[in-house]
mmCIF file of N, CA and C in Angstrom:
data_model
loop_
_atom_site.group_PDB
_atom_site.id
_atom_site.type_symbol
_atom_site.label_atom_id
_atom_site.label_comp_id
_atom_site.label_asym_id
_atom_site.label_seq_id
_atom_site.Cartn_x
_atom_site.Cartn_y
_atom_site.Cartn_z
ATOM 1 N N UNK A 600 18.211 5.920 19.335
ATOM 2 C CA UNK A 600 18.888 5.257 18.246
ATOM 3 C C UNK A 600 17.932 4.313 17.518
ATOM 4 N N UNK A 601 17.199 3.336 18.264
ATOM 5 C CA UNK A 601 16.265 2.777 17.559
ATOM 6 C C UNK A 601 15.154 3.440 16.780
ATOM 7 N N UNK A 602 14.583 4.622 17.471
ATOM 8 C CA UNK A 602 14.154 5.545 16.878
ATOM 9 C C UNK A 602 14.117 6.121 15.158
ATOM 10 N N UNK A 603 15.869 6.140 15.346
ATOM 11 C CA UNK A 603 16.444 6.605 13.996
ATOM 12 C C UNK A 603 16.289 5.343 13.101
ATOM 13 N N UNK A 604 17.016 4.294 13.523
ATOM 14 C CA UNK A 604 16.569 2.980 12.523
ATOM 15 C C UNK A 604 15.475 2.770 12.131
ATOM 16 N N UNK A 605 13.984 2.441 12.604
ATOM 17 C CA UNK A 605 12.650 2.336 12.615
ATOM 18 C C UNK A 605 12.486 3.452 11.747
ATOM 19 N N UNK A 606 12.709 4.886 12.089
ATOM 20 C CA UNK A 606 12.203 6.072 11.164
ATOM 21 C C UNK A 606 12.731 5.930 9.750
ATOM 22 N N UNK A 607 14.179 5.490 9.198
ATOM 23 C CA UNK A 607 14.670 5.396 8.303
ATOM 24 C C UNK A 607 13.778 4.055 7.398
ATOM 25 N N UNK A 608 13.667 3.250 8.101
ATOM 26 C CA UNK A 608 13.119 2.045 7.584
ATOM 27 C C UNK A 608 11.765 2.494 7.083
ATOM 28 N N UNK A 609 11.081 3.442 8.129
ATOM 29 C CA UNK A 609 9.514 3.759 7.271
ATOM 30 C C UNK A 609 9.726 4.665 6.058
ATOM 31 N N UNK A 610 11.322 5.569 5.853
ATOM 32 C CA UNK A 610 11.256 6.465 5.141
ATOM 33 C C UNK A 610 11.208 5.765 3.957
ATOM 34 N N UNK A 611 12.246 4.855 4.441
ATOM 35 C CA UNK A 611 12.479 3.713 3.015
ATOM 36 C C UNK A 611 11.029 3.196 2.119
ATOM 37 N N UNK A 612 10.357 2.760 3.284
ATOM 38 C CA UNK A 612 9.323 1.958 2.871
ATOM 39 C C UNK A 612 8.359 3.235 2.353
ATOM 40 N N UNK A 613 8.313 4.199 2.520
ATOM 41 C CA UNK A 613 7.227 5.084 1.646
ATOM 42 C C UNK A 613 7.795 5.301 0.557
ATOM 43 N N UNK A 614 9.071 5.460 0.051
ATOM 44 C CA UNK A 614 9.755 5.896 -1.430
ATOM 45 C C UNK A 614 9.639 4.521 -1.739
ATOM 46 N N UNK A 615 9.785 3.448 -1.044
ATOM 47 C CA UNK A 615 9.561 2.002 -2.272
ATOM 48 C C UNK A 615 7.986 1.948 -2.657
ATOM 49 N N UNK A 616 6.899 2.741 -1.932
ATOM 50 C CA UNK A 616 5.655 2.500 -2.183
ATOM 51 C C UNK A 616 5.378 3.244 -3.334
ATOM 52 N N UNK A 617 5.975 4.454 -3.384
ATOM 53 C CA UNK A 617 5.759 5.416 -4.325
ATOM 54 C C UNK A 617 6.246 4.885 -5.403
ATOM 55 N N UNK A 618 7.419 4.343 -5.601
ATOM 56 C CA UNK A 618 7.934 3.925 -6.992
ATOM 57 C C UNK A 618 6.733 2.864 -6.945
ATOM 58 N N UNK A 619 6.906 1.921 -6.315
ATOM 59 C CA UNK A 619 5.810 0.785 -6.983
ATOM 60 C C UNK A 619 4.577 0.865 -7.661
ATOM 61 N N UNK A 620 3.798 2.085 -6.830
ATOM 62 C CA UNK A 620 2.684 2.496 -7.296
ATOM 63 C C UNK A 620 3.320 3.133 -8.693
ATOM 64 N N UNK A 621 4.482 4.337 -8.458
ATOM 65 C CA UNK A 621 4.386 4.364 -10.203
ATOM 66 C C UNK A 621 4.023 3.922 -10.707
ATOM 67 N N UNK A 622 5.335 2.621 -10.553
ATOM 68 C CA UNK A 622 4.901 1.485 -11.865
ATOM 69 C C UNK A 622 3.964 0.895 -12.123
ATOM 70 N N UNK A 623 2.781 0.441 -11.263
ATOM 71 C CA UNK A 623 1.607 -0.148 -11.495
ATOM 72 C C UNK A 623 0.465 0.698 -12.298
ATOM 73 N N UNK A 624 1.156 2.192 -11.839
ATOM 74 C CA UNK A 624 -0.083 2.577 -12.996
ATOM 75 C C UNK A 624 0.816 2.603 -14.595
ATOM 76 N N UNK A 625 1.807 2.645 -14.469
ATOM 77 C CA UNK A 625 2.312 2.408 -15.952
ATOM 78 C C UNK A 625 1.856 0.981 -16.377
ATOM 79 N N UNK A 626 1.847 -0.376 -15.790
ATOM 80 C CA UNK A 626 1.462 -1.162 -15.612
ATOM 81 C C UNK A 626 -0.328 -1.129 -16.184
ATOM 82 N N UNK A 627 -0.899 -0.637 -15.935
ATOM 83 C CA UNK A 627 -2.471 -0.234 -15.955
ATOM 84 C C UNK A 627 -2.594 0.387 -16.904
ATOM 85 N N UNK A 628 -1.620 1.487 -17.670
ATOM 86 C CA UNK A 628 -1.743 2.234 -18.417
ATOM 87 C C UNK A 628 -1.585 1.110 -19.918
ATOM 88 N N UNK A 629 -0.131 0.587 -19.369
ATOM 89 C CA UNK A 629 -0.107 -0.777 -20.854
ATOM 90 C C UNK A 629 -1.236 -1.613 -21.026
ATOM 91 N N UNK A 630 -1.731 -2.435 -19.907
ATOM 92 C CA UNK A 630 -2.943 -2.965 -19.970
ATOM 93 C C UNK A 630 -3.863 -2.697 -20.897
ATOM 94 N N UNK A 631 -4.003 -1.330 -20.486
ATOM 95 C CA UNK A 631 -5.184 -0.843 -20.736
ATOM 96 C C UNK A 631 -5.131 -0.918 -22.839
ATOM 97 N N UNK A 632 -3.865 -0.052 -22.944
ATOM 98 C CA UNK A 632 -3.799 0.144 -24.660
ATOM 99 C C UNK A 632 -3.338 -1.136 -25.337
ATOM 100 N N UNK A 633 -2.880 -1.784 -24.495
ATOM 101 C CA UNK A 633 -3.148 -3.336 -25.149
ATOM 102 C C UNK A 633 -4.426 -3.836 -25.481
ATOM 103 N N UNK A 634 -5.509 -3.895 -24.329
ATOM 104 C CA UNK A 634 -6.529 -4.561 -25.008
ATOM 105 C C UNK A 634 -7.455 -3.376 -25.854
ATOM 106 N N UNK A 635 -7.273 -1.801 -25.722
ATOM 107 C CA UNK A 635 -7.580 -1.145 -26.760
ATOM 108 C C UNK A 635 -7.263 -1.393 -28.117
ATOM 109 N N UNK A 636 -5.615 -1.487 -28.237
ATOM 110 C CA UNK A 636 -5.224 -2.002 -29.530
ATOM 111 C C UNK A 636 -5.376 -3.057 -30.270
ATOM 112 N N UNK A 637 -5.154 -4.073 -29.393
ATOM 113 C CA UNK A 637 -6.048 -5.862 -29.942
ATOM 114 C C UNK A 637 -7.406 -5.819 -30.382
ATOM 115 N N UNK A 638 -8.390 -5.153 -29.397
ATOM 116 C CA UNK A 638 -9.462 -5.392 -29.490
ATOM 117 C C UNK A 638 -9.835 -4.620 -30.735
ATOM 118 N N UNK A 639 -9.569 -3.126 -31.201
ATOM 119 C CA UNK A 639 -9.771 -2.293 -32.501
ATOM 120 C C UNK A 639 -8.894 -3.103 -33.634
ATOM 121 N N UNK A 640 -8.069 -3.511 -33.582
ATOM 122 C CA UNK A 640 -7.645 -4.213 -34.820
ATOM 123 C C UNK A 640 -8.018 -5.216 -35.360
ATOM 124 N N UNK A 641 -8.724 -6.279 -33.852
ATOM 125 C CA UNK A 641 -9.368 -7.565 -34.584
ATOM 126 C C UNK A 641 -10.733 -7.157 -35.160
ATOM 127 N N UNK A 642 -11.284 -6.003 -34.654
ATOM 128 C CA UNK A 642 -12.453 -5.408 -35.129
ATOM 129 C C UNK A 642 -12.703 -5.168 -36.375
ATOM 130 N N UNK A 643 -11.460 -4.283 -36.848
ATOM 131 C CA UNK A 643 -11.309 -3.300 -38.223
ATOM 132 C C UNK A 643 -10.933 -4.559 -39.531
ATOM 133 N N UNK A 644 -9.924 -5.804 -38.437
ATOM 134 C CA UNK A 644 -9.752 -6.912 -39.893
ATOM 135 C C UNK A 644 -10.872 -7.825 -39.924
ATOM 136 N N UNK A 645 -11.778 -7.921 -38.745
ATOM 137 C CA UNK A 645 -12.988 -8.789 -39.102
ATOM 138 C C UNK A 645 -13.571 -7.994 -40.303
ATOM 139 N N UNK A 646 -14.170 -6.476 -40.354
ATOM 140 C CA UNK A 646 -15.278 -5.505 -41.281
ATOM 141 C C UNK A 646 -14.352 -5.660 -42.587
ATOM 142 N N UNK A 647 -13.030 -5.288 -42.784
ATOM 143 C CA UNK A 647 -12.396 -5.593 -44.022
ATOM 144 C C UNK A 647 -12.643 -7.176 -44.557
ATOM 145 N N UNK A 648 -12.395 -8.212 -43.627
ATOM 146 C CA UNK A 648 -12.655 -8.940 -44.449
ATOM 147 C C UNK A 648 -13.814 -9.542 -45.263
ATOM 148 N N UNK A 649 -14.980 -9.166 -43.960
ATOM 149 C CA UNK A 649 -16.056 -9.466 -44.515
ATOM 150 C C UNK A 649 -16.590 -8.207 -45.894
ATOM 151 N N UNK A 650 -16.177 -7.504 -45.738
ATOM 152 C CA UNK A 650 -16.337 -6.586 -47.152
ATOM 153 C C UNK A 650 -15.305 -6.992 -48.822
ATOM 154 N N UNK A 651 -14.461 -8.004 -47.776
ATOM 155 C CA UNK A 651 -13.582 -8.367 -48.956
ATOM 156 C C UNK A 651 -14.138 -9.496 -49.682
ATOM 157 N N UNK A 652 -14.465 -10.310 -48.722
ATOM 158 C CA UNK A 652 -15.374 -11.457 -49.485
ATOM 159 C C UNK A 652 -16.118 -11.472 -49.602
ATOM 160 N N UNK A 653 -17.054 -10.470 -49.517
ATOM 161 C CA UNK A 653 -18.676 -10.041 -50.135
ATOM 162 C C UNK A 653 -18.264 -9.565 -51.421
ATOM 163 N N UNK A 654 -17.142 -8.163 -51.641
ATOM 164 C CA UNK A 654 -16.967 -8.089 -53.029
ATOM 165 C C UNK A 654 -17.343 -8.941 -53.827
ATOM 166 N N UNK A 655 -16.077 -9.516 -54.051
ATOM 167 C CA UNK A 655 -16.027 -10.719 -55.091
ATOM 168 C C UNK A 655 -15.716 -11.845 -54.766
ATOM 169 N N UNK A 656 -16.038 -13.133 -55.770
ATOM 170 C CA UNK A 656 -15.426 -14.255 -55.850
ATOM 171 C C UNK A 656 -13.745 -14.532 -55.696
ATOM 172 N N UNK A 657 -12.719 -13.631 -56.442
ATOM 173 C CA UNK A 657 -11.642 -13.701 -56.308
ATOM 174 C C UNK A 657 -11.105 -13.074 -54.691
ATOM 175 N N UNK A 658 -11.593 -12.410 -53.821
ATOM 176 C CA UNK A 658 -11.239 -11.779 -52.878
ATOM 177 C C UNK A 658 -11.731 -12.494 -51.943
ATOM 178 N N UNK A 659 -12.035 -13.367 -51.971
ATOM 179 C CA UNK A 659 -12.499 -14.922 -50.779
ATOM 180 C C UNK A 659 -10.647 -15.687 -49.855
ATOM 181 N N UNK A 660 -9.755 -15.687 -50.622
ATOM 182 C CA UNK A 660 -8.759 -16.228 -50.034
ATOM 183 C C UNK A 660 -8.191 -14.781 -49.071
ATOM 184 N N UNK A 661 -8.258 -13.862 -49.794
ATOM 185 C CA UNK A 661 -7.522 -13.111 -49.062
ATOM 186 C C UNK A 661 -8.403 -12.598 -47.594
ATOM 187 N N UNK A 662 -9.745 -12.476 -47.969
ATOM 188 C CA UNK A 662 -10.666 -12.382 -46.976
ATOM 189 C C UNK A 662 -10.638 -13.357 -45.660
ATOM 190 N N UNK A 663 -10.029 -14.645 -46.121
ATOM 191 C CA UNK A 663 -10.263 -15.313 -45.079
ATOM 192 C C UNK A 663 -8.763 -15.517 -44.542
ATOM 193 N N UNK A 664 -8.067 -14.943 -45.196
ATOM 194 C CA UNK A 664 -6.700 -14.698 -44.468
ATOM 195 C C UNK A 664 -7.146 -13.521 -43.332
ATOM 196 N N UNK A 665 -7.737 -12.545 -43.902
ATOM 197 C CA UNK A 665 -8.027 -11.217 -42.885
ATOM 198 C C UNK A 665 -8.519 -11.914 -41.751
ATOM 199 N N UNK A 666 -9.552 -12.809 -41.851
ATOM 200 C CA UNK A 666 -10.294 -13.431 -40.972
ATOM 201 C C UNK A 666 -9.820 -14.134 -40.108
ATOM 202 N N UNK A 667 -9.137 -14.884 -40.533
ATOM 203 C CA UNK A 667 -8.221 -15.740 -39.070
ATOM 204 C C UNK A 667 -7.104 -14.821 -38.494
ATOM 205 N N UNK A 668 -6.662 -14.043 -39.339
ATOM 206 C CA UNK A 668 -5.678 -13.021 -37.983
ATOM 207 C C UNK A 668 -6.423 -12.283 -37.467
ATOM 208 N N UNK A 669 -8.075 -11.624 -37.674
ATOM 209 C CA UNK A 669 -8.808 -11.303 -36.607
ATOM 210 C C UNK A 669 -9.263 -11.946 -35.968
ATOM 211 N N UNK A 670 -9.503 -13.675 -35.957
ATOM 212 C CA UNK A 670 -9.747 -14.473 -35.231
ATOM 213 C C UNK A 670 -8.402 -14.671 -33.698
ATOM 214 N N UNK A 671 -7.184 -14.646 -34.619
ATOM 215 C CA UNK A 671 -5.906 -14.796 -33.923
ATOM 216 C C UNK A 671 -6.008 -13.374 -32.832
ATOM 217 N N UNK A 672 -6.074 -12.170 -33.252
ATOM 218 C CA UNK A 672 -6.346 -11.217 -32.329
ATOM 219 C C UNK A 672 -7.512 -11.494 -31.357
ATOM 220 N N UNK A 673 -8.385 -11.664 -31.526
ATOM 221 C CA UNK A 673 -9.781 -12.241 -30.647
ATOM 222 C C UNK A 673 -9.389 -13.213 -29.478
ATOM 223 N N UNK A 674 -8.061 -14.132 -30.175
ATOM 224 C CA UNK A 674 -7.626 -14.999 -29.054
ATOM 225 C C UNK A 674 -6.928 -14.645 -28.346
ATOM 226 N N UNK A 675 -6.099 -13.651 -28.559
ATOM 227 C CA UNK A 675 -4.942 -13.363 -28.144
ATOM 228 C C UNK A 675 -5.604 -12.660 -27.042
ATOM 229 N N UNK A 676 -6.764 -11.789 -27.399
ATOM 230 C CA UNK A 676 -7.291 -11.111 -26.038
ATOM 231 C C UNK A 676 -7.717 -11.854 -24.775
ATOM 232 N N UNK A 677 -8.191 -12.948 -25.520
ATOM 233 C CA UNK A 677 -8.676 -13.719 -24.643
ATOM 234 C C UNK A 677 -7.620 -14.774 -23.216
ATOM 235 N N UNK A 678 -7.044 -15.115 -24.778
ATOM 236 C CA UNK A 678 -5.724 -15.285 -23.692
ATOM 237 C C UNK A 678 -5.279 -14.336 -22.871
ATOM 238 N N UNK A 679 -4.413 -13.160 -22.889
ATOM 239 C CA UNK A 679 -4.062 -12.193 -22.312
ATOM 240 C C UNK A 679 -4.430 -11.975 -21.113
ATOM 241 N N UNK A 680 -6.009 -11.716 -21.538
ATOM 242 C CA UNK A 680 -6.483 -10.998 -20.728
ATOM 243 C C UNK A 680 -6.191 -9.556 -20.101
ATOM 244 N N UNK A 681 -6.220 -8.448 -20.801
ATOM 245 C CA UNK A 681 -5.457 -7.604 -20.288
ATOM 246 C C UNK A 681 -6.638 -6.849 -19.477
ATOM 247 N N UNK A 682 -7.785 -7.133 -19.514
ATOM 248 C CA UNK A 682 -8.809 -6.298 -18.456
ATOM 249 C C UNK A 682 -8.226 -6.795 -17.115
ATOM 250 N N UNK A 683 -8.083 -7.917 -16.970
ATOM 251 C CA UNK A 683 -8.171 -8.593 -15.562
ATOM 252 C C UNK A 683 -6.756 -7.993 -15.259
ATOM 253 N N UNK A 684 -5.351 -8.030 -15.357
ATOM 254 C CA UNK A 684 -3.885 -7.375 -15.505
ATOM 255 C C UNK A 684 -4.376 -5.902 -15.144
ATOM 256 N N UNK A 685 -4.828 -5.093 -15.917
ATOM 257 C CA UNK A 685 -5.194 -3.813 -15.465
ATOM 258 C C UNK A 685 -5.876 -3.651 -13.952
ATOM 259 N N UNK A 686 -7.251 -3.986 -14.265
ATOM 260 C CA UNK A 686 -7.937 -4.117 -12.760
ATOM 261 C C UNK A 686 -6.680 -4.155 -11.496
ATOM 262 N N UNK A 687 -5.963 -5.736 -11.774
ATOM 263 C CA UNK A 687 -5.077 -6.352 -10.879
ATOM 264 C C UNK A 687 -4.008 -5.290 -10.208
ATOM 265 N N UNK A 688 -3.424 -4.254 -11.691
ATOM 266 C CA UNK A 688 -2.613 -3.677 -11.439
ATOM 267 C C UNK A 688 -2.982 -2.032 -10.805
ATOM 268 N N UNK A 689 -4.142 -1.547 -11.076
ATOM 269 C CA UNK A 689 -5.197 -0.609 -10.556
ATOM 270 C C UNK A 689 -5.311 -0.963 -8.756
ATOM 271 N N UNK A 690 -5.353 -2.766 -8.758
ATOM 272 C CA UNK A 690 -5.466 -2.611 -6.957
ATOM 273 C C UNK A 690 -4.273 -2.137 -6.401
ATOM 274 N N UNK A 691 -3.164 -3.025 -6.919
ATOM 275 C CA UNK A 691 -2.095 -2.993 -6.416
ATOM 276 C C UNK A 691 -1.186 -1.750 -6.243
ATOM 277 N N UNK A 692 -1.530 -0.699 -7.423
ATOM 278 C CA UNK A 692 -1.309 0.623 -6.746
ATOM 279 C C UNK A 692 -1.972 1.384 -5.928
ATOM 280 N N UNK A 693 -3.501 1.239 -5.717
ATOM 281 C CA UNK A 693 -3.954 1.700 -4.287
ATOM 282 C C UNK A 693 -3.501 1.095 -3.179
ATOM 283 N N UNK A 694 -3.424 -0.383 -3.037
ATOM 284 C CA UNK A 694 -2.924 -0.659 -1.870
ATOM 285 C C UNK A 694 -1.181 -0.142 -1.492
ATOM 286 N N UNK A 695 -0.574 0.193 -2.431
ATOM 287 C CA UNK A 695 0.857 1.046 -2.540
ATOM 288 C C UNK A 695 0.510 2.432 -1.831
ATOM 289 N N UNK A 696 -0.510 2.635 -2.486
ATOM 290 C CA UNK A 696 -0.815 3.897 -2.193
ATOM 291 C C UNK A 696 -0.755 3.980 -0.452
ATOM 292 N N UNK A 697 -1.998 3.528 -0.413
ATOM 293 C CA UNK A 697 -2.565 3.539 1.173
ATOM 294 C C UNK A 697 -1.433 3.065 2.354
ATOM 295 N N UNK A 698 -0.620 2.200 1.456
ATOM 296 C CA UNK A 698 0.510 1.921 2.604
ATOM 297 C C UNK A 698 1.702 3.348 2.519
ATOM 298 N N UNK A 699 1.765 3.816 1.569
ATOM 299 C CA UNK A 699 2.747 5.042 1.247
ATOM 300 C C UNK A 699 2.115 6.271 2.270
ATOM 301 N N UNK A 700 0.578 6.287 2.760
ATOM 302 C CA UNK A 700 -0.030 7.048 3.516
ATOM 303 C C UNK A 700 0.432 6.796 5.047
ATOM 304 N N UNK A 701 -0.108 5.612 5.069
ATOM 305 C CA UNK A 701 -0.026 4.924 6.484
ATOM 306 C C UNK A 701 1.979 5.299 6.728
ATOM 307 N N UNK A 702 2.480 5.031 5.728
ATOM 308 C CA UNK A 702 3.926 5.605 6.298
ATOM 309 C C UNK A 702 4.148 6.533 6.794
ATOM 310 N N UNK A 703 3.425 7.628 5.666
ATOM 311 C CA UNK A 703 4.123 9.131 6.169
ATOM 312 C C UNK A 703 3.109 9.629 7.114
ATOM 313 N N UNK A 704 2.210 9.055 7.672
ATOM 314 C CA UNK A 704 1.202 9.208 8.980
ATOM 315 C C UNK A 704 2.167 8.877 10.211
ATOM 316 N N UNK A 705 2.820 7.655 9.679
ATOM 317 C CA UNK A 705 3.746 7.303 11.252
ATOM 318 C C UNK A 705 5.365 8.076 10.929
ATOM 319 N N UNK A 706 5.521 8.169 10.494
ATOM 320 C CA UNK A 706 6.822 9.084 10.019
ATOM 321 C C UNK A 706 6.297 10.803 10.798
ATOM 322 N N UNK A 707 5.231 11.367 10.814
ATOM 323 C CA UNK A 707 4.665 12.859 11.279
ATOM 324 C C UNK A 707 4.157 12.267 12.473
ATOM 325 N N UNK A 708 3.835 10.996 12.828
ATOM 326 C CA UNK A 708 3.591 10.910 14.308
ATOM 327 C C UNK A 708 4.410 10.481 15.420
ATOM 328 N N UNK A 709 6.075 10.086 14.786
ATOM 329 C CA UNK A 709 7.189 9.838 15.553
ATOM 330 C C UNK A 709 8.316 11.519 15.312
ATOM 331 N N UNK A 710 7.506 12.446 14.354
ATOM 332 C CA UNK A 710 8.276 13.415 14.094
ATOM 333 C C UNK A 710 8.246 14.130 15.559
ATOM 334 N N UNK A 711 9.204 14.457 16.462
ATOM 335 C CA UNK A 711 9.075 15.700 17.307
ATOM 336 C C UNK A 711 8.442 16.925 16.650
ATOM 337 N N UNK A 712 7.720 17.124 18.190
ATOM 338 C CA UNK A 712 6.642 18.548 17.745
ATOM 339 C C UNK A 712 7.012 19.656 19.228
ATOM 340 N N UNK A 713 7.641 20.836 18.282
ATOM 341 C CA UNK A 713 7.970 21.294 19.468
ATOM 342 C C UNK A 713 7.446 23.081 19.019
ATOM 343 N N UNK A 714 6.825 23.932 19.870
ATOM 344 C CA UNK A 714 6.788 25.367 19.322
ATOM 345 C C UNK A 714 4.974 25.290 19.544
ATOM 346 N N UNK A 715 4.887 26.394 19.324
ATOM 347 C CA UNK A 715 3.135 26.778 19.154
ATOM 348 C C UNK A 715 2.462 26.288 18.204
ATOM 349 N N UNK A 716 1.086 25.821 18.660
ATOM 350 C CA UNK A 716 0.502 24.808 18.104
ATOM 351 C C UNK A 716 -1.205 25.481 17.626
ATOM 352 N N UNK A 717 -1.678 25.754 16.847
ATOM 353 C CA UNK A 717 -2.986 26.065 16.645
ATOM 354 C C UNK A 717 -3.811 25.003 16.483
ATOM 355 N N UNK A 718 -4.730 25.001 17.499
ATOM 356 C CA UNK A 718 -5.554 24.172 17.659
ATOM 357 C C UNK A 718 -6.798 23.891 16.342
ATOM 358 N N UNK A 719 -7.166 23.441 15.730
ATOM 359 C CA UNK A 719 -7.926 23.823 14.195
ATOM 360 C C UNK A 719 -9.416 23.874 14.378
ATOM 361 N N UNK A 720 -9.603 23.307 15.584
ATOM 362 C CA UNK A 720 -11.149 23.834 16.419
ATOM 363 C C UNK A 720 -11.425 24.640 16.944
ATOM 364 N N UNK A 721 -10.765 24.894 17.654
ATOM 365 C CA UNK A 721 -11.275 26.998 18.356
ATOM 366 C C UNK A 721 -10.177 27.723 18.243
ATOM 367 N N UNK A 722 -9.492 27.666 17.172
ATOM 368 C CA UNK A 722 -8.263 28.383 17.455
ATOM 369 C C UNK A 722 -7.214 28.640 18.120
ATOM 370 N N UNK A 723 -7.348 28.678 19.830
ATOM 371 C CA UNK A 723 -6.484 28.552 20.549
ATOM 372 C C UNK A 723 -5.480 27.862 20.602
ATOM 373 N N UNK A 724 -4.260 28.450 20.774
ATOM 374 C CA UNK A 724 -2.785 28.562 20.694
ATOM 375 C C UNK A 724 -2.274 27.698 21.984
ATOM 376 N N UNK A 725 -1.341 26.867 21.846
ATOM 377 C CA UNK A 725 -0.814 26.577 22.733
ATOM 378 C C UNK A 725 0.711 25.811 22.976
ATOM 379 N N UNK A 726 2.114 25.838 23.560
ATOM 380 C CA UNK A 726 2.957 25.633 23.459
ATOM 381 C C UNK A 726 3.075 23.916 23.646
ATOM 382 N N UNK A 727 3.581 23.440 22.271
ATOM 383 C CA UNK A 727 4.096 22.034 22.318
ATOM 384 C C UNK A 727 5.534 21.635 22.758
ATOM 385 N N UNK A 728 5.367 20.949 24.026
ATOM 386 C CA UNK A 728 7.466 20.195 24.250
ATOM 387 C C UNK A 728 7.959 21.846 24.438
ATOM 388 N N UNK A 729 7.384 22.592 25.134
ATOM 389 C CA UNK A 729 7.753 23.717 25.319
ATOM 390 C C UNK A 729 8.402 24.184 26.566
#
């Protein structure tokens, strides 16, 4: 009976590992196109603006409007931080992972083994709980 409780509890605990890890790489995946997207946009409004206020004299206000919301993006990355969030979230689904292993390792090593068994080194056959 304890058996059954303990086994249920690891079953549990490998389907909560698996979802978690899902989510962490969805997690990793946002990360990631967040600071792709911040980082290419503050890029593309820094080159516009500086092409805007090189034009001309009249294209100086609007240029330096471009300029501080690519400044504002620049911060925002910085703040964020979404490299470090990714990384973070990259560990945290391997270690999901590795515990989702370590489950179903002890889940196949409390499984009864009963019937003929092939040995995977010399072949030889032999009856398990037989």
């Amino acid at each position: 009976m304890a058996d059954d409780v303990v086994g249920s509890q690891v079953a549990g605990l490998r389907v909560e590992c698996e979802e978690q890890a899902r989510k962490n790489r969805f997690r990793r995946q946002f990360w990631r196109f967040t600071h792709a997207a911040l980082g290419l946009l503050a890029a593309v409004l820094a080159g516009i603006s500086g092409a805007t206020g090189l034009s001309s004299a009249d294209a100086r206000i609007p240029a330096a409007v471009l300029a501080l919301i690519s400044a504002g993006l620049g911060a925002a990355i910085t703040f964020l931080k979404p490299e470090v969030h990714q990384q973070a979230a990259h560990a945290r689904r391997r270690a999901y992972l590795a515990l989702e292993v370590e489950a179903r390792f002890g889940l196949a090593q409390a499984a009864p083994v009963a019937g003929p068994y092939l040995w995977p080194s010399t072949g030889a056959c032999w009856n398990v709980g037989g």
